[in-house]
């Protein structure tokens, strides 16, 4: 069933033009030294949204914005490399509210079969919502939609669409999935997991090799590809080469602070 939810913006002075995505963390499994696992900051005009909140994200996020500026958080699944800092973020919301920097609870959307059993403890400061793939959530002027992916646990991909028609799709974790290709169709930017090298193809399920990531980008006809959720071994440039065999558009390897923006 289609449904619409509108998130009220926290009252802070902000103002970013166009839609911009910043990589906060991009490592799979655990963060490299002084780095973070999955976390992406999406900004548009008055709106600041965090996509995933893995290990190390909360600290590194403060290189980009003040935590009180966050309006909402979307979490693709509850594996620690996407979720570990969410409870620390709850304490941040609590303290920032108590010292007068936040004026309303932080909305946290989680894709999980039982979000009520998660260990958030302070509903006055963090409002936890289940992500429903039939639902649209609007934060500021940006519309968020969702699509289940193929992974070890329930996981969803996220699409952000601006009123100007720009779209950014973030895969979360996924294996090769025709439904996801359709969901990502014609996105201006696809932030896509690329957990493995081609030599590992078929050895792991619920994740993509770089070649598969390139294939997804080509089939979806996206404008730009960022490879992320990168492994702790091998040469990452090899991932870019392998994706490039299947996708001829622009490809970048995620790194901390990488920004992609479409100005108006
Ligand atoms: Zn996962
Ligand atoms: Zn992961």
XYZ file of N, CA, C and O in Angstrom, residues 23-227:
820
model
N 30.634 11.017 0.966
C 30.978 9.721 1.562
C 31.610 9.969 2.930
O 32.651 10.632 3.033
N 30.968 9.449 3.971
C 31.508 9.548 5.330
C 32.365 8.310 5.621
O 33.423 8.387 6.218
N 31.872 7.157 5.224
C 32.614 5.909 5.398
C 32.249 4.935 4.297
O 31.127 4.975 3.781
N 33.187 4.083 3.929
C 32.974 3.237 2.738
C 33.543 1.839 2.896
O 33.516 1.053 1.945
N 34.082 1.514 4.061
C 34.688 0.181 4.231
C 33.623 -0.863 4.516
O 32.676 -0.611 5.247
N 33.801 -2.056 3.978
C 32.970 -3.188 4.360
C 33.472 -3.755 5.677
O 34.653 -3.624 6.010
N 32.583 -4.334 6.452
C 32.900 -5.137 7.643
C 33.411 -4.345 8.852
O 32.824 -4.375 9.925
N 34.557 -3.663 8.728
C 35.093 -2.881 9.858
C 35.863 -1.701 9.277
O 36.291 -1.742 8.127
N 36.030 -0.647 10.056
C 36.694 0.537 9.497
C 38.214 0.407 9.517
O 38.790 -0.112 10.477
N 38.871 0.862 8.470
C 40.330 1.002 8.513
C 40.670 2.128 9.503
O 39.791 2.883 9.931
N 41.948 2.254 9.837
C 42.391 3.227 10.846
C 41.885 4.640 10.535
O 42.056 5.116 9.414
N 41.274 5.274 11.515
C 40.737 6.642 11.370
C 39.684 6.773 10.270
O 39.462 7.874 9.764
N 39.057 5.687 9.930
C 38.051 5.715 8.866
C 36.724 5.167 9.409
O 36.575 5.006 10.620
N 35.793 4.921 8.516
C 34.467 4.454 8.937
C 33.936 3.430 7.948
O 34.356 3.383 6.784
N 32.998 2.628 8.421
C 32.246 1.759 7.508
C 31.085 2.590 6.936
O 31.134 3.815 6.950
N 30.034 1.945 6.468
C 29.023 2.635 5.651
C 28.384 3.848 6.310
O 27.827 3.770 7.405
N 28.431 4.962 5.588
C 27.757 6.188 6.010
C 27.859 7.211 4.896
O 28.950 7.448 4.343
N 26.734 7.808 4.526
C 26.689 8.768 3.413
C 25.785 9.919 3.825
O 24.648 9.700 4.271
N 26.285 11.116 3.662
C 25.503 12.299 4.014
C 24.877 12.867 2.752
O 25.573 13.148 1.775
N 23.578 13.033 2.785
C 22.865 13.585 1.635
C 22.277 14.938 2.035
O 21.605 15.040 3.064
N 22.603 15.961 1.228
C 22.107 17.299 1.548
C 21.365 17.897 0.365
O 21.742 17.700 -0.788
N 20.336 18.636 0.693
C 19.579 19.360 -0.336
C 18.905 20.539 0.355
O 18.086 20.340 1.256
N 19.264 21.735 -0.052
C 18.686 22.944 0.553
C 18.743 22.861 2.086
O 19.802 22.797 2.648
N 17.579 22.820 2.736
C 17.558 22.850 4.205
C 17.650 21.466 4.827
O 17.512 21.322 6.041
N 17.872 20.460 4.011
C 17.700 19.093 4.487
C 19.046 18.350 4.563
O 19.854 18.414 3.647
N 19.291 17.670 5.697
C 20.516 16.877 5.881
C 20.128 15.499 6.399
O 19.533 15.375 7.479
N 20.467 14.487 5.634
C 20.044 13.124 5.945
C 21.255 12.200 5.911
O 22.102 12.323 5.014
N 21.320 11.293 6.853
C 22.400 10.306 6.885
C 21.866 8.964 6.397
O 20.825 8.493 6.875
N 22.578 8.370 5.441
C 22.225 7.035 4.958
C 23.225 6.053 5.567
O 24.415 6.110 5.256
N 22.774 5.216 6.441
C 23.550 4.255 7.218
C 24.455 4.945 8.244
O 24.868 6.095 8.074
N 24.686 4.211 9.319
C 25.428 4.792 10.440
C 26.343 3.719 11.027
O 26.195 3.284 12.158
N 27.295 3.291 10.222
C 28.209 2.223 10.620
C 29.280 2.699 11.585
O 29.300 3.852 12.029
N 30.201 1.787 11.880
C 31.262 2.047 12.845
C 32.164 3.195 12.387
O 32.696 3.180 11.282
N 32.324 4.196 13.235
C 33.186 5.346 12.921
C 32.468 6.497 12.248
O 33.022 7.591 12.118
N 31.213 6.284 11.856
C 30.496 7.312 11.085
C 30.203 8.557 11.912
O 30.360 9.690 11.442
N 29.799 8.359 13.155
C 29.377 9.516 13.959
C 30.522 10.511 14.147
O 30.322 11.728 14.072
N 31.707 10.010 14.371
C 32.871 10.882 14.527
C 33.196 11.600 13.217
O 33.339 12.824 13.173
N 33.278 10.856 12.140
C 33.678 11.453 10.853
C 32.607 12.380 10.279
O 32.921 13.324 9.546
N 31.370 12.130 10.616
C 30.278 12.975 10.117
C 30.467 14.428 10.537
O 30.098 15.368 9.824
N 31.113 14.611 11.714
C 31.301 15.958 12.245
C 32.353 16.756 11.481
O 32.527 17.951 11.704
N 33.067 16.098 10.558
C 33.923 16.841 9.624
C 33.083 17.602 8.606
O 33.586 18.510 7.933
N 31.821 17.220 8.480
C 30.953 17.799 7.443
C 29.863 18.703 7.990
O 29.573 19.740 7.410
N 29.212 18.263 9.056
C 28.124 19.058 9.641
C 28.144 18.935 11.161
O 28.770 18.029 11.719
N 27.437 19.827 11.823
C 27.187 19.682 13.257
C 26.088 18.629 13.395
O 25.138 18.605 12.604
N 26.199 17.780 14.408
C 25.234 16.684 14.526
C 23.805 17.189 14.703
O 22.851 16.523 14.296
N 23.659 18.379 15.293
C 22.291 18.888 15.496
C 21.617 19.274 14.183
O 20.415 19.520 14.142
N 22.394 19.319 13.111
C 21.807 19.679 11.817
C 21.120 18.508 11.118
O 20.428 18.694 10.126
N 21.330 17.301 11.639
C 20.725 16.124 10.998
C 19.201 16.143 11.135
O 18.676 16.363 12.223
N 18.521 15.883 10.051
C 17.060 15.833 10.079
C 16.529 14.410 10.177
O 15.482 14.187 10.780
N 17.208 13.462 9.557
C 16.722 12.082 9.569
C 17.866 11.138 9.230
O 18.885 11.551 8.645
N 17.675 9.882 9.610
C 18.655 8.836 9.326
C 17.906 7.648 8.728
O 16.837 7.283 9.224
N 18.464 7.081 7.668
C 17.887 5.863 7.087
C 18.933 4.759 7.188
O 20.075 4.950 6.765
N 18.535 3.618 7.723
C 19.476 2.510 7.916
C 18.996 1.319 7.091
O 17.874 0.832 7.281
N 19.874 0.869 6.187
C 19.475 -0.149 5.214
C 19.291 -1.524 5.847
O 18.481 -2.318 5.374
N 20.072 -1.823 6.889
C 19.923 -3.089 7.612
C 20.769 -3.031 8.867
O 21.573 -2.117 9.043
N 20.585 -4.026 9.728
C 21.179 -3.903 11.060
C 22.493 -4.667 11.220
O 22.906 -4.952 12.339
N 23.183 -4.963 10.135
C 24.570 -5.419 10.274
C 25.397 -4.269 10.847
O 25.182 -3.098 10.503
N 26.373 -4.638 11.693
C 27.111 -3.613 12.447
C 27.819 -2.604 11.545
O 27.975 -1.437 11.924
N 28.248 -3.035 10.358
C 28.975 -2.078 9.506
C 28.046 -1.036 8.863
O 28.508 -0.149 8.143
N 26.747 -1.127 9.201
C 25.779 -0.124 8.720
C 25.010 0.518 9.870
O 24.233 1.445 9.662
N 25.228 -0.011 11.070
C 24.316 0.325 12.166
C 25.033 0.617 13.490
O 24.441 1.189 14.407
N 26.309 0.261 13.607
C 26.992 0.245 14.912
C 26.944 1.576 15.649
O 26.871 1.600 16.883
N 26.980 2.691 14.939
C 27.003 3.997 15.624
C 25.615 4.570 15.875
O 25.486 5.688 16.380
N 24.570 3.818 15.557
C 23.212 4.366 15.713
C 22.873 4.630 17.182
O 22.195 5.613 17.503
N 23.356 3.777 18.071
C 23.041 3.988 19.491
C 23.829 5.178 20.053
O 23.340 5.901 20.918
N 25.038 5.362 19.556
C 25.793 6.560 19.960
C 25.091 7.813 19.443
O 25.039 8.848 20.122
N 24.527 7.714 18.269
C 23.782 8.843 17.703
C 22.560 9.176 18.563
O 22.196 10.341 18.730
N 21.960 8.145 19.157
C 20.822 8.409 20.044
C 21.260 9.256 21.242
O 20.587 10.210 21.631
N 22.426 8.917 21.788
C 22.929 9.723 22.914
C 23.271 11.148 22.471
O 23.078 12.102 23.216
N 23.764 11.267 21.249
C 24.039 12.616 20.730
C 22.745 13.417 20.664
O 22.701 14.586 21.082
N 21.671 12.789 20.175
C 20.376 13.486 20.085
C 19.889 13.885 21.477
O 19.371 14.991 21.672
N 20.097 12.994 22.441
C 19.683 13.281 23.819
C 20.441 14.502 24.368
O 19.832 15.475 24.829
N 21.764 14.459 24.283
C 22.570 15.554 24.852
C 22.311 16.863 24.112
O 22.136 17.917 24.731
N 22.263 16.803 22.795
C 22.078 18.030 22.010
C 20.712 18.664 22.281
O 20.568 19.885 22.241
N 19.723 17.833 22.572
C 18.405 18.371 22.934
C 18.473 19.006 24.321
O 17.975 20.117 24.535
N 19.126 18.309 25.237
C 19.195 18.813 26.617
C 19.953 20.137 26.712
O 19.662 20.962 27.567
N 20.922 20.342 25.835
C 21.665 21.616 25.892
C 21.085 22.641 24.911
O 21.682 23.677 24.651
N 19.920 22.311 24.354
C 19.183 23.293 23.571
C 19.562 23.402 22.111
O 19.113 24.306 21.417
N 20.404 22.486 21.627
C 20.822 22.585 20.223
C 19.868 21.883 19.262
O 19.844 22.198 18.087
N 19.160 20.864 19.765
C 18.115 20.231 18.946
C 16.767 20.637 19.502
O 16.599 20.738 20.727
N 15.825 20.843 18.577
C 14.506 21.283 19.030
C 13.459 20.183 18.924
O 12.357 20.343 19.407
N 13.812 19.091 18.293
C 12.835 18.006 18.177
C 13.556 16.674 18.015
O 14.737 16.630 17.665
N 12.838 15.567 18.271
C 13.488 14.250 18.167
C 14.022 13.978 16.762
O 13.516 14.516 15.778
N 15.047 13.142 16.709
C 15.627 12.732 15.427
C 14.858 11.521 14.908
O 14.639 10.547 15.637
N 14.437 11.580 13.655
C 13.725 10.454 13.048
C 14.731 9.461 12.467
O 15.534 9.823 11.612
N 14.667 8.225 12.948
C 15.559 7.167 12.476
C 14.710 6.070 11.847
O 13.873 5.458 12.520
N 14.914 5.848 10.568
C 14.178 4.822 9.820
C 15.087 3.612 9.633
O 16.218 3.746 9.159
N 14.598 2.433 10.004
C 15.415 1.216 9.958
C 14.674 0.132 9.183
O 13.473 -0.085 9.404
N 15.405 -0.536 8.294
C 14.807 -1.693 7.610
C 15.133 -2.938 8.418
O 16.267 -3.407 8.438
N 14.147 -3.446 9.105
C 14.357 -4.578 10.005
C 12.989 -5.203 10.261
O 11.976 -4.502 10.271
N 12.972 -6.512 10.460
C 11.667 -7.170 10.655
C 11.045 -6.797 11.995
O 9.822 -6.846 12.142
N 11.873 -6.430 12.961
C 11.329 -6.099 14.284
C 12.049 -4.882 14.866
O 12.792 -5.010 15.856
N 11.844 -3.710 14.281
C 12.569 -2.523 14.765
C 12.258 -2.203 16.226
O 13.093 -1.595 16.921
N 11.087 -2.654 16.724
C 10.742 -2.376 18.122
C 11.640 -3.146 19.089
O 11.747 -2.804 20.260
N 12.312 -4.198 18.583
C 13.184 -4.963 19.473
C 14.626 -4.434 19.481
O 15.483 -4.972 20.176
N 14.905 -3.402 18.685
C 16.227 -2.787 18.735
C 16.389 -2.072 20.079
O 15.400 -1.815 20.768
N 17.616 -1.714 20.427
C 17.843 -1.231 21.786
C 17.880 0.291 21.908
O 18.666 0.840 22.679
N 17.051 0.972 21.156
C 16.910 2.410 21.373
C 16.095 2.601 22.653
O 15.100 1.910 22.875
N 16.534 3.526 23.489
C 15.934 3.619 24.826
C 15.295 4.972 25.129
O 14.670 5.129 26.182
N 15.465 5.948 24.244
C 15.009 7.296 24.581
C 14.096 7.862 23.486
O 14.515 8.681 22.668
N 12.839 7.432 23.489
C 11.917 7.868 22.428
C 11.663 9.372 22.414
O 11.181 9.897 21.418
N 11.989 10.058 23.508
C 11.822 11.516 23.500
C 12.857 12.190 22.597
O 12.689 13.347 22.214
N 13.929 11.463 22.291
C 15.019 12.071 21.524
C 15.216 11.440 20.152
O 15.706 12.084 19.230
N 14.872 10.154 20.040
C 14.971 9.450 18.755
C 13.651 8.730 18.491
O 13.213 7.917 19.308
N 13.034 9.049 17.367
C 11.807 8.338 16.966
C 12.206 7.285 15.949
O 12.684 7.623 14.863
N 12.029 6.014 16.313
C 12.413 4.911 15.427
C 11.205 4.474 14.604
O 10.117 4.279 15.150
N 11.408 4.367 13.301
C 10.339 3.946 12.406
C 10.829 2.771 11.566
O 11.991 2.725 11.182
N 9.912 1.867 11.252
C 10.251 0.794 10.310
C 10.166 1.338 8.894
O 9.223 2.057 8.568
N 11.156 1.016 8.074
C 11.060 1.349 6.649
C 10.117 0.343 6.005
O 10.270 -0.869 6.173
N 9.161 0.874 5.276
C 8.210 0.043 4.542
C 8.451 0.323 3.056
O 8.403 1.484 2.632
N 8.745 -0.733 2.287
C 9.097 -0.504 0.880
C 7.927 0.049 0.068
O 8.117 0.547 -1.038
N 6.713 -0.017 0.626
C 5.562 0.573 -0.067
C 5.359 2.033 0.269
O 4.410 2.653 -0.191
N 6.274 2.560 1.095
C 6.077 3.890 1.637
C 7.059 4.893 1.041
O 8.190 4.541 0.717
N 6.630 6.126 0.918
C 7.518 7.214 0.529
C 7.711 8.100 1.749
O 6.745 8.429 2.427
N 8.953 8.451 2.021
C 9.221 9.378 3.127
C 9.801 10.654 2.528
O 10.751 10.600 1.744
N 9.254 11.788 2.895
C 9.761 13.061 2.390
C 10.463 13.807 3.512
O 9.895 13.985 4.595
N 11.691 14.191 3.259
C 12.442 15.007 4.217
C 12.777 16.308 3.504
O 13.479 16.285 2.489
N 12.287 17.422 4.034
C 12.417 18.670 3.290
C 11.715 18.507 1.964
O 10.543 18.117 1.916
N 12.448 18.731 0.872
C 11.838 18.573 -0.454
C 12.267 17.269 -1.125
O 11.947 17.029 -2.290
N 13.041 16.459 -0.429
C 13.565 15.229 -1.031
C 12.669 14.042 -0.693
O 12.286 13.841 0.462
N 12.388 13.249 -1.728
C 11.515 12.094 -1.561
C 12.371 10.820 -1.514
O 13.221 10.614 -2.380
N 12.133 10.011 -0.506
C 12.897 8.772 -0.342
C 11.979 7.574 -0.586
O 10.887 7.493 -0.019
N 12.467 6.649 -1.430
C 11.751 5.398 -1.660
C 12.728 4.235 -1.461
O 13.954 4.439 -1.415
N 12.182 3.039 -1.384
C 12.972 1.901 -0.907
C 12.669 0.635 -1.712
O 11.566 0.467 -2.220
N 13.672 -0.255 -1.762
C 13.506 -1.513 -2.487
C 14.294 -2.597 -1.763
O 15.486 -2.402 -1.475
N 13.656 -3.722 -1.480
C 14.396 -4.793 -0.796
C 15.486 -5.343 -1.709
O 15.290 -5.478 -2.924
N 16.633 -5.658 -1.143
C 17.750 -6.232 -1.903
C 17.928 -7.698 -1.498
O 17.186 -8.215 -0.662
N 18.931 -8.327 -2.095
C 19.239 -9.721 -1.737
C 20.450 -9.699 -0.803
O 21.554 -9.306 -1.203
N 20.239 -10.086 0.432
C 21.323 -10.055 1.415
C 21.035 -11.102 2.485
O 19.957 -11.696 2.523
N 22.023 -11.297 3.353
C 21.945 -12.307 4.414
C 20.797 -12.026 5.393
O 20.223 -12.944 5.975
N 20.526 -10.756 5.625
C 19.421 -10.331 6.502
C 18.587 -9.338 5.697
O 19.046 -8.829 4.669
N 17.353 -9.037 6.134
C 16.558 -8.055 5.391
C 17.320 -6.747 5.215
O 17.897 -6.211 6.160
N 17.356 -6.274 3.979
C 18.132 -5.080 3.645
C 17.397 -4.330 2.539
O 16.744 -4.956 1.696
N 17.495 -3.016 2.552
C 16.839 -2.256 1.486
C 17.794 -1.278 0.835
O 18.732 -0.795 1.467
N 17.554 -1.011 -0.432
C 18.222 0.078 -1.137
C 17.365 1.329 -0.971
O 16.169 1.240 -0.691
N 18.021 2.473 -1.146
C 17.343 3.760 -0.923
C 17.512 4.636 -2.154
O 18.620 4.756 -2.697
N 16.415 5.252 -2.574
C 16.486 6.237 -3.668
C 16.040 7.595 -3.144
O 14.981 7.706 -2.512
N 16.862 8.599 -3.399
C 16.508 9.973 -3.037
C 16.251 10.739 -4.325
O 17.096 10.745 -5.220
N 15.085 11.354 -4.419
C 14.725 12.113 -5.618
C 14.431 13.549 -5.227
O 13.602 13.805 -4.337
N 15.119 14.479 -5.871
C 14.909 15.895 -5.554
C 13.733 16.428 -6.359
O 13.343 15.832 -7.373
N 13.181 17.561 -5.952
C 12.062 18.133 -6.722
C 12.495 18.550 -8.119
O 11.666 18.665 -9.016
N 13.818 18.727 -8.304
C 14.322 19.077 -9.641
C 14.468 17.844 -10.518
O 14.876 17.938 -11.681
N 14.192 16.660 -9.946
C 14.245 15.423 -10.729
C 15.585 14.716 -10.672
O 15.790 13.707 -11.344
N 16.520 15.219 -9.844
C 17.788 14.510 -9.671
C 17.564 13.289 -8.781
O 16.757 13.349 -7.850
N 18.280 12.207 -9.072
C 18.111 11.042 -8.205
C 19.440 10.390 -7.861
O 20.358 10.306 -8.683
N 19.518 9.964 -6.617
C 20.686 9.237 -6.108
C 20.170 7.924 -5.544
O 19.220 7.916 -4.755
N 20.780 6.826 -5.951
C 20.403 5.520 -5.411
C 21.601 4.937 -4.660
O 22.726 4.949 -5.168
N 21.346 4.458 -3.450
C 22.364 3.794 -2.629
C 21.892 2.357 -2.391
O 20.774 2.134 -1.941
N 22.782 1.412 -2.662
C 22.370 -0.002 -2.685
C 22.219 -0.652 -1.315
O 21.555 -1.682 -1.209
N 22.836 -0.071 -0.254
C 23.016 -0.907 0.937
C 23.853 -2.105 0.530
O 24.710 -2.000 -0.360
N 23.612 -3.266 1.121
C 24.320 -4.484 0.707
C 23.385 -5.292 -0.184
O 22.202 -5.447 0.134
N 23.935 -5.845 -1.255
C 23.068 -6.632 -2.140
C 23.851 -7.598 -3.016
O 24.995 -7.316 -3.384
N 23.220 -8.708 -3.324
C 23.685 -9.552 -4.407
C 23.069 -9.050 -5.702
O 22.341 -8.046 -5.699
N 23.346 -9.751 -6.818
C 22.777 -9.318 -8.100
C 21.266 -9.542 -8.068
O 20.796 -10.620 -7.714
N 20.518 -8.522 -8.462
C 19.085 -8.525 -8.212
C 18.372 -7.693 -9.284
O 18.531 -6.475 -9.323
N 17.604 -8.346 -10.192
C 16.918 -7.596 -11.252
C 16.007 -6.492 -10.711
O 15.900 -5.422 -11.312
N 15.379 -6.728 -9.582
C 14.514 -5.709 -8.980
C 15.290 -4.450 -8.640
O 14.789 -3.329 -8.780
N 16.534 -4.635 -8.205
C 17.352 -3.476 -7.869
C 17.757 -2.713 -9.133
O 17.795 -1.485 -9.142
N 18.045 -3.453 -10.199
C 18.400 -2.797 -11.472
C 17.265 -1.869 -11.896
O 17.488 -0.708 -12.262
N 16.058 -2.368 -11.789
C 14.897 -1.550 -12.162
C 14.763 -0.338 -11.242
O 14.497 0.782 -11.686
N 14.972 -0.566 -9.956
C 14.866 0.511 -8.959
C 15.882 1.622 -9.249
O 15.591 2.803 -9.088
N 17.092 1.230 -9.683
C 18.174 2.198 -9.921
C 18.111 2.816 -11.319
O 18.935 3.674 -11.660
N 17.138 2.400 -12.083
C 17.058 2.799 -13.482
C 17.145 4.320 -13.665
O 16.409 5.083 -13.048
N 18.117 4.729 -14.504
C 18.318 6.131 -14.889
C 18.691 7.063 -13.736
O 18.531 8.290 -13.865
N 19.175 6.522 -12.640
C 19.623 7.390 -11.539
C 20.785 8.259 -12.028
O 21.612 7.825 -12.834
N 20.855 9.486 -11.532
C 22.002 10.343 -11.865
C 23.272 9.799 -11.231
O 24.351 9.878 -11.808
N 23.122 9.274 -10.017
C 24.262 8.695 -9.299
C 23.838 7.388 -8.653
O 22.803 7.325 -7.986
N 24.656 6.359 -8.846
C 24.448 5.084 -8.158
C 25.637 4.828 -7.238
O 26.785 4.762 -7.698
N 25.360 4.733 -5.944
C 26.386 4.390 -4.953
C 26.186 2.907 -4.670
O 25.203 2.515 -4.032
N 27.107 2.103 -5.176
C 26.841 0.671 -5.263
C 27.923 -0.135 -4.564
O 29.119 0.098 -4.767
N 27.471 -1.068 -3.777
C 28.433 -1.923 -3.086
C 29.231 -2.752 -4.085
O 28.715 -3.214 -5.115
N 30.501 -2.916 -3.793
C 31.395 -3.689 -4.645
C 32.360 -4.390 -3.704
O 33.498 -4.011 -3.544
N 31.846 -5.445 -3.079
C 32.562 -6.054 -1.956
C 33.716 -6.950 -2.377
O 34.639 -7.186 -1.612
N 33.639 -7.476 -3.612
C 34.582 -8.518 -3.999
C 35.198 -8.285 -5.373
O 34.655 -7.556 -6.206
N 36.321 -8.935 -5.572
C 36.992 -8.941 -6.877
C 36.382 -10.053 -7.743
O 35.772 -11.002 -7.226
N 36.605 -9.942 -9.031
C 36.009 -10.921 -9.948
C 36.444 -12.354 -9.667
O 35.684 -13.302 -9.866
N 37.680 -12.538 -9.218
C 38.153 -13.907 -8.949
C 37.349 -14.567 -7.834
O 37.362 -15.791 -7.686
N 36.643 -13.756 -7.049
C 35.852 -14.307 -5.942
C 34.404 -14.576 -6.340
O 33.608 -14.998 -5.502
N 34.077 -14.324 -7.602
C 32.683 -14.458 -8.041
C 32.132 -15.850 -7.726
O 32.789 -16.862 -7.983
N 30.936 -15.869 -7.154
C 30.287 -17.143 -6.831
C 30.679 -17.699 -5.479
O 30.094 -18.661 -5.000
N 31.689 -17.094 -4.818
C 32.145 -17.628 -3.533
C 31.310 -17.104 -2.372
O 31.276 -17.693 -1.305
N 30.690 -15.947 -2.576
C 29.915 -15.314 -1.498
C 28.563 -14.882 -2.054
O 28.490 -14.391 -3.173
N 27.522 -15.005 -1.274
C 26.235 -14.494 -1.743
C 25.880 -13.229 -0.962
O 26.464 -12.939 0.080
N 24.931 -12.476 -1.503
C 24.474 -11.273 -0.801
C 25.365 -10.073 -0.981
O 25.192 -9.057 -0.303
N 26.346 -10.177 -1.871
C 27.223 -9.043 -2.193
C 27.544 -9.097 -3.685
O 27.336 -10.116 -4.341
N 28.107 -8.002 -4.190
C 28.469 -7.936 -5.606
C 29.976 -7.964 -5.786
O 30.727 -7.395 -4.980
N 30.405 -8.568 -6.888
C 31.774 -8.357 -7.343
C 31.784 -7.028 -8.115
O 30.730 -6.498 -8.494
N 32.991 -6.525 -8.371
C 33.094 -5.256 -9.101
C 32.523 -5.389 -10.513
O 31.874 -4.473 -11.020
N 32.756 -6.543 -11.138
C 32.215 -6.751 -12.480
C 30.686 -6.738 -12.462
O 30.044 -6.161 -13.340
N 30.117 -7.364 -11.455
C 28.655 -7.352 -11.326
C 28.147 -5.930 -11.066
O 27.098 -5.534 -11.577
N 28.902 -5.184 -10.281
C 28.506 -3.788 -10.008
C 28.469 -3.003 -11.317
O 27.536 -2.230 -11.569
N 29.477 -3.214 -12.154
C 29.488 -2.541 -13.458
C 28.301 -2.965 -14.305
O 27.684 -2.133 -14.986
N 27.975 -4.242 -14.248
C 26.832 -4.741 -15.029
C 25.530 -4.094 -14.552
O 24.693 -3.682 -15.366
N 25.363 -3.998 -13.242
C 24.161 -3.358 -12.691
C 24.079 -1.913 -13.185
O 23.015 -1.448 -13.625
N 25.196 -1.197 -13.121
C 25.210 0.220 -13.538
C 24.838 0.356 -15.014
O 24.114 1.263 -15.410
N 25.367 -0.572 -15.844
C 25.071 -0.513 -17.287
C 23.596 -0.825 -17.544
O 22.910 -0.096 -18.261
N 23.098 -1.903 -16.935
C 21.704 -2.281 -17.164
C 20.735 -1.199 -16.672
O 19.692 -0.967 -17.269
N 21.116 -0.540 -15.580
C 20.241 0.497 -15.027
C 20.387 1.815 -15.784
O 19.577 2.719 -15.621
N 21.439 1.935 -16.570
C 21.635 3.157 -17.357
C 21.878 4.385 -16.494
O 21.382 5.479 -16.799
N 22.669 4.217 -15.425
C 22.895 5.345 -14.515
C 23.925 6.314 -15.097
O 24.711 5.957 -15.979
N 23.926 7.530 -14.579
C 24.816 8.564 -15.104
C 26.216 8.528 -14.531
O 27.170 8.998 -15.159
N 26.352 7.981 -13.333
C 27.627 8.051 -12.619
C 27.633 6.925 -11.582
O 26.607 6.658 -10.961
N 28.777 6.279 -11.412
C 28.869 5.139 -10.487
C 29.953 5.377 -9.442
O 31.090 5.707 -9.784
N 29.597 5.220 -8.184
C 30.596 5.202 -7.109
C 30.604 3.791 -6.521
O 29.556 3.279 -6.093
N 31.770 3.165 -6.537
C 31.920 1.828 -5.943
C 32.246 1.987 -4.463
O 33.144 2.766 -4.098
